Amino acid sequence: MGKTNSPCNGICIMDEDTGLCVGCLRTSDEIAGWEDYSDEQRAEVMREITQREAEQN
């Protein structure tokens, strides 16, 4: 199985209030670890991003 593509969309600004990237809704730890994450870890981050998006709306 191939690696999950990064959710980065090139809008790399960290929100000081939430600690999340404004563009991809990942934490700095998630961004830093992405390359080394397993497929399972990446899938978990993607689920968390989906939850974060839902909470913003």
Short mmCIF file of C-alpha atoms in Angstrom, two decimals, residues 14-55:
data_model
loop_
_atom_site.label_atom_id
_atom_site.label_comp_id
_atom_site.label_asym_id
_atom_site.label_seq_id
_atom_site.Cartn_x
_atom_site.Cartn_y
_atom_site.Cartn_z
CA MET A 14 0.10 28.28 12.38
CA ASP A 15 -2.89 29.64 14.31
CA GLU A 16 -1.59 30.69 17.72
CA ASP A 17 -4.97 30.12 19.39
CA THR A 18 -5.62 26.58 18.14
CA GLY A 19 -2.06 25.38 17.49
CA LEU A 20 -3.22 24.14 14.08
CA CYS A 21 -2.03 25.02 10.61
CA VAL A 22 -4.60 27.29 8.97
CA GLY A 23 -4.19 25.46 5.65
CA CYS A 24 -4.20 21.77 6.56
CA LEU A 25 -5.47 21.72 10.16
CA ARG A 26 -2.54 19.65 11.42
CA THR A 27 -0.53 20.30 14.57
CA SER A 28 3.16 21.13 14.28
CA ASP A 29 3.96 17.62 15.58
CA GLU A 30 1.75 16.05 12.91
CA ILE A 31 3.42 18.13 10.20
CA ALA A 32 6.92 17.31 11.44
CA GLY A 33 6.22 13.58 11.77
CA TRP A 34 4.25 13.08 8.55
CA GLU A 35 7.12 11.67 6.49
CA ASP A 36 7.87 9.02 9.12
CA TYR A 37 4.27 8.09 9.94
CA SER A 38 2.91 4.70 8.97
CA ASP A 39 -0.15 4.45 6.75
CA GLU A 40 -2.22 3.83 9.89
CA GLN A 41 -0.87 6.94 11.61
CA ARG A 42 -1.51 9.04 8.50
CA ALA A 43 -5.06 7.70 8.26
CA GLU A 44 -5.64 8.65 11.91
CA VAL A 45 -4.41 12.20 11.27
CA MET A 46 -6.70 12.44 8.24
CA ARG A 47 -9.66 11.36 10.42
CA GLU A 48 -8.71 13.99 12.99
CA ILE A 49 -8.51 16.64 10.25
CA THR A 50 -12.03 15.69 9.13
CA GLN A 51 -13.24 16.08 12.72
CA ARG A 52 -11.48 19.44 13.07
CA GLU A 53 -13.11 20.67 9.84
CA ALA A 54 -16.55 19.62 11.14
CA GLU A 55 -15.95 21.45 14.41
#
